[in-house]
Coordinates of C-alpha atoms and ligand atoms in Angstrom, one line a residue:
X23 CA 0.0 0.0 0.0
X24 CA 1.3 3.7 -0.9
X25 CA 1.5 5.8 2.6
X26 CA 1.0 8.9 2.7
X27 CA 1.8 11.2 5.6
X28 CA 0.3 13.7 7.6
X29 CA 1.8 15.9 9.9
X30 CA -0.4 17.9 12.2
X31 CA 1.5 20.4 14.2
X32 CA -0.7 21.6 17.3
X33 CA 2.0 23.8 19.0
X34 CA 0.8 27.7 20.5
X35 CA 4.3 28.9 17.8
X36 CA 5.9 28.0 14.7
X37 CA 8.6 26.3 14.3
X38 CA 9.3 25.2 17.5
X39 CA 10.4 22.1 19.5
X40 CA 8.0 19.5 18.6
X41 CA 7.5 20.4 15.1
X42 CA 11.7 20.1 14.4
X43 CA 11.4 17.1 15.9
X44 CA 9.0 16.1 13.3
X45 CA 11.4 17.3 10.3
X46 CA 14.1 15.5 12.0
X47 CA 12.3 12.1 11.8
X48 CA 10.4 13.1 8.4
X49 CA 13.8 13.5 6.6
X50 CA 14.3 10.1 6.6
X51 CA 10.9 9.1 5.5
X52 CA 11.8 7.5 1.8
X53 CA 11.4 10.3 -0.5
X54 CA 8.4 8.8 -2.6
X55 CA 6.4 8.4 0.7
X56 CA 4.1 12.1 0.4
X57 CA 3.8 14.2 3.7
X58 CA 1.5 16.7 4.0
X59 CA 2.5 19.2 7.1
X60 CA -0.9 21.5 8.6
X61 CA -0.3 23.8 11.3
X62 CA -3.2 23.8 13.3
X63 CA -2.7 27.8 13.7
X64 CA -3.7 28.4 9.9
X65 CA -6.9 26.5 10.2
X66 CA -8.6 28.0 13.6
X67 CA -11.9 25.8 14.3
X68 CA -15.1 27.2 15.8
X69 CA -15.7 26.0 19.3
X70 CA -16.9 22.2 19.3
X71 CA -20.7 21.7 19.1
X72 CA -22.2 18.4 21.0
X73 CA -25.2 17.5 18.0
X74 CA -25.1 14.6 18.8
X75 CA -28.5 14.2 20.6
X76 CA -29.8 16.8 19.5
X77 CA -29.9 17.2 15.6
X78 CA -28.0 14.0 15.1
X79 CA -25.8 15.1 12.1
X80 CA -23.3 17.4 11.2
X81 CA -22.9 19.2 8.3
X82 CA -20.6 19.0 5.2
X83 CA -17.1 20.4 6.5
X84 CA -16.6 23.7 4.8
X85 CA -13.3 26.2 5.0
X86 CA -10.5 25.2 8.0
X87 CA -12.6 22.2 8.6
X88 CA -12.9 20.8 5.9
X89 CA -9.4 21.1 4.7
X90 CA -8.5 18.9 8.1
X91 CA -11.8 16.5 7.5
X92 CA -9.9 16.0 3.3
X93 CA -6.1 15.5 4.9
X94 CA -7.1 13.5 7.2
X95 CA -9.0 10.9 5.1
X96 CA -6.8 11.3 2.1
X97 CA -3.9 10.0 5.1
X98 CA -2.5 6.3 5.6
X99 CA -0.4 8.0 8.7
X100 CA -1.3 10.6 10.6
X101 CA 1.1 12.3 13.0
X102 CA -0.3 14.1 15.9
X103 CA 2.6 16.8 16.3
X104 CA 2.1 18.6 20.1
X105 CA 3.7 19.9 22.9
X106 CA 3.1 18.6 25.8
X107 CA 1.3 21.5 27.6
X108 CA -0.3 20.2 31.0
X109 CA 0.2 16.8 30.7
X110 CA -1.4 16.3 27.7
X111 CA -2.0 17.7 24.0
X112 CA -2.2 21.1 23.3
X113 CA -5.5 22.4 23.2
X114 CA -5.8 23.1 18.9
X115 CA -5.2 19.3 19.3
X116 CA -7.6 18.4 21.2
X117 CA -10.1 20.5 19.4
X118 CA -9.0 18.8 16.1
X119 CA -9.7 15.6 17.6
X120 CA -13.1 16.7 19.0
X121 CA -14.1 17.1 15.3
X122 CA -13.7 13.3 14.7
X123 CA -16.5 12.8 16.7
X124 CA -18.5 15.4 14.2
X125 CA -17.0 13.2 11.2
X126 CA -18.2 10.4 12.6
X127 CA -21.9 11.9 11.6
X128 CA -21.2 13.9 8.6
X129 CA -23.5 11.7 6.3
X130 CA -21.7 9.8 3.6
X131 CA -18.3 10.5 5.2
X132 CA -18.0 6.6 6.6
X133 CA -15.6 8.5 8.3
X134 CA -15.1 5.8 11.1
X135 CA -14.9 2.9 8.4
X136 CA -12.4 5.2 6.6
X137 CA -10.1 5.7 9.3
X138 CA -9.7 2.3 10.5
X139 CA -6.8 0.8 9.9
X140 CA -4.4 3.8 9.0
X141 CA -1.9 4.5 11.7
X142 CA -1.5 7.1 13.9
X143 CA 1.6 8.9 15.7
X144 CA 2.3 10.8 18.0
X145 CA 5.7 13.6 18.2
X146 CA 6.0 15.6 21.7
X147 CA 8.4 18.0 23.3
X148 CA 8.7 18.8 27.0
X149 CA 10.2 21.1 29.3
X150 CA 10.5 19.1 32.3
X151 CA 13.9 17.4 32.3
X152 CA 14.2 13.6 33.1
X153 CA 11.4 12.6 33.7
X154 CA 9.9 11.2 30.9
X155 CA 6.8 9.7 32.6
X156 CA 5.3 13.3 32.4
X157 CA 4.2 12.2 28.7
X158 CA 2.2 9.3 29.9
X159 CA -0.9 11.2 30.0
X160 CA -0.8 12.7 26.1
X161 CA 0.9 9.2 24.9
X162 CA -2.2 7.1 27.1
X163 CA -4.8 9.7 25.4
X164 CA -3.8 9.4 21.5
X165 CA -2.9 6.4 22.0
X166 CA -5.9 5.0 23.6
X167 CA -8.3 7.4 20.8
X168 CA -6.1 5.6 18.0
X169 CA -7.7 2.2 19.2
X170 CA -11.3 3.2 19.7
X171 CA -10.6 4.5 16.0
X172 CA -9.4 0.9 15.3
X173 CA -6.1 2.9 13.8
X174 CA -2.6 1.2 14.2
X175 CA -0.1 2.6 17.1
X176 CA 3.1 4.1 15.2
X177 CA 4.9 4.7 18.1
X178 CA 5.9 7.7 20.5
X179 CA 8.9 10.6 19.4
X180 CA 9.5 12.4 22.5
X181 CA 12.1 15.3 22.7
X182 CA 13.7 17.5 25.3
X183 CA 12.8 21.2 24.5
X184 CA 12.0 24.3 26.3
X185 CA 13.3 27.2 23.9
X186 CA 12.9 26.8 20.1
X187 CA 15.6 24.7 18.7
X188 CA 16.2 23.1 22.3
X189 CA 15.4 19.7 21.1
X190 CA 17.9 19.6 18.2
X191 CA 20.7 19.4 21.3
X192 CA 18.7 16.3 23.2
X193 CA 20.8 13.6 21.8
X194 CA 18.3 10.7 22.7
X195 CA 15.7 12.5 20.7
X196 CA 17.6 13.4 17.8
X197 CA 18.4 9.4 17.9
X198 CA 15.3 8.1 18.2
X199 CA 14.1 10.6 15.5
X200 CA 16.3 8.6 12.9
X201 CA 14.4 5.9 12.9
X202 CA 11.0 6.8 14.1
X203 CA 9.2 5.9 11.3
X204 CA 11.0 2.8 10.3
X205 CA 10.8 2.9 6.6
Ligands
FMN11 C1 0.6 26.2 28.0 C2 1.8 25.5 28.2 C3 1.8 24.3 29.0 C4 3.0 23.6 29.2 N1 2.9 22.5 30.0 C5 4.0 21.7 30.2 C6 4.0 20.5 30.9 O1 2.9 20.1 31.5 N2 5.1 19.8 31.1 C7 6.3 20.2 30.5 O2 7.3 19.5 30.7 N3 6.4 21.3 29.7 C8 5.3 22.1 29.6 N4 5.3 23.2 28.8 C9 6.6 23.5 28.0 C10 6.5 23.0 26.6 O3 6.1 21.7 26.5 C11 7.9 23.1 26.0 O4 8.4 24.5 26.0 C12 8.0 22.6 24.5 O5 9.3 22.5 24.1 C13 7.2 23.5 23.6 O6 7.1 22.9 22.3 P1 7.0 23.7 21.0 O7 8.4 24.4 20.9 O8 6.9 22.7 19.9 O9 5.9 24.6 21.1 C14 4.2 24.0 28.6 C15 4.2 25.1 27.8 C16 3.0 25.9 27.6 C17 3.1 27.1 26.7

């Protein structure tokens, strides 16, 4: 099967920690596998809206939305790309995944069927030195999404960062980046 790649970067800045961490392991993605990158501050979503028992379906995804709803469908992988910020995912992340539960009742989406089976990653960075059980919560939460989604588990990327460019000195993470992706 041709993968394909997405990369979602949920961080509050550009170019920071967890999404150089990304481009570290992306680089050695083979160069015929396609990688999308979104940054989740170019496609601001409208608060989440709970339909589900009330009108029961959710409309066609237009604008930001919709441009998520197409990338991630049109994905084999899709790489959650966050900070950790409290433990967990940032919160453009969270909304993003919030929306899957909208998807799930956008009629003729199949969105569930549709995403079952792809993989899904996640890539973090973290202020808190040595102590690398302070991801637990983020990795537990995608992680334990991915399998109500029925997707695959790629695997966990973690980096040391606090500053921008931080994570390009954490040796383990720049390591592990290599061969994150295993292809
Ligand atoms: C709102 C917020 C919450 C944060 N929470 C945590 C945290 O719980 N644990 C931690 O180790 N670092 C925390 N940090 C620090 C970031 O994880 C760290 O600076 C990271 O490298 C930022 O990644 P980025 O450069 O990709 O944005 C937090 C930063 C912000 C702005």
């Amino acid at each position: 099967m041709q993968r394909n790649f997405l990369f979602l970067l949920g961080s509050g800045r550009r170019d920071g920690n967890s999404e150089q961490l990304a481009r570290k392991a992306a680089q050695y993605l083979p160069a015929e596998v396609p990688q999308q990158w979104l940054h989740l501050l170019d496609l601001p979503l409208p608060p989440f809206e709970d339909l589900r028992h009330t009108v029961g379906v959710y409309p066609q995804p237009v604008g930001n939305e919709k441009t998520l709803f197409d990338a991630t469908l049109a994905a084999t992988d899709v790489v959650f790309v966050s900070p950790l910020y409290w433990y967990s995912v940032s919160a453009s992340m969270k909304l993003y995944l919030d929306y899957w539960s909208a998807w799930f009742r956008v009629p003729g989406a199949d969105f569930r069927k549709r995403m079952a089976g792809k993989t899904a990653w996640a890539v973090t960075s973290y202020s808190d030195e040595g102590d690398d059980q302070l991801i637990v919560p983020l990795v537990s939460m995608l992680r334990m999404s991915a399998d109500y989604m029925e997707m695959h588990w790629g695997g966990t990327l973690a980096g040391y960062g606090n500053r921008p460019g931080d994570v390009l000195a954490d040796a383990a993470g720049m390591d592990q980046a290599k061969g994150f992706f295993g292809m």
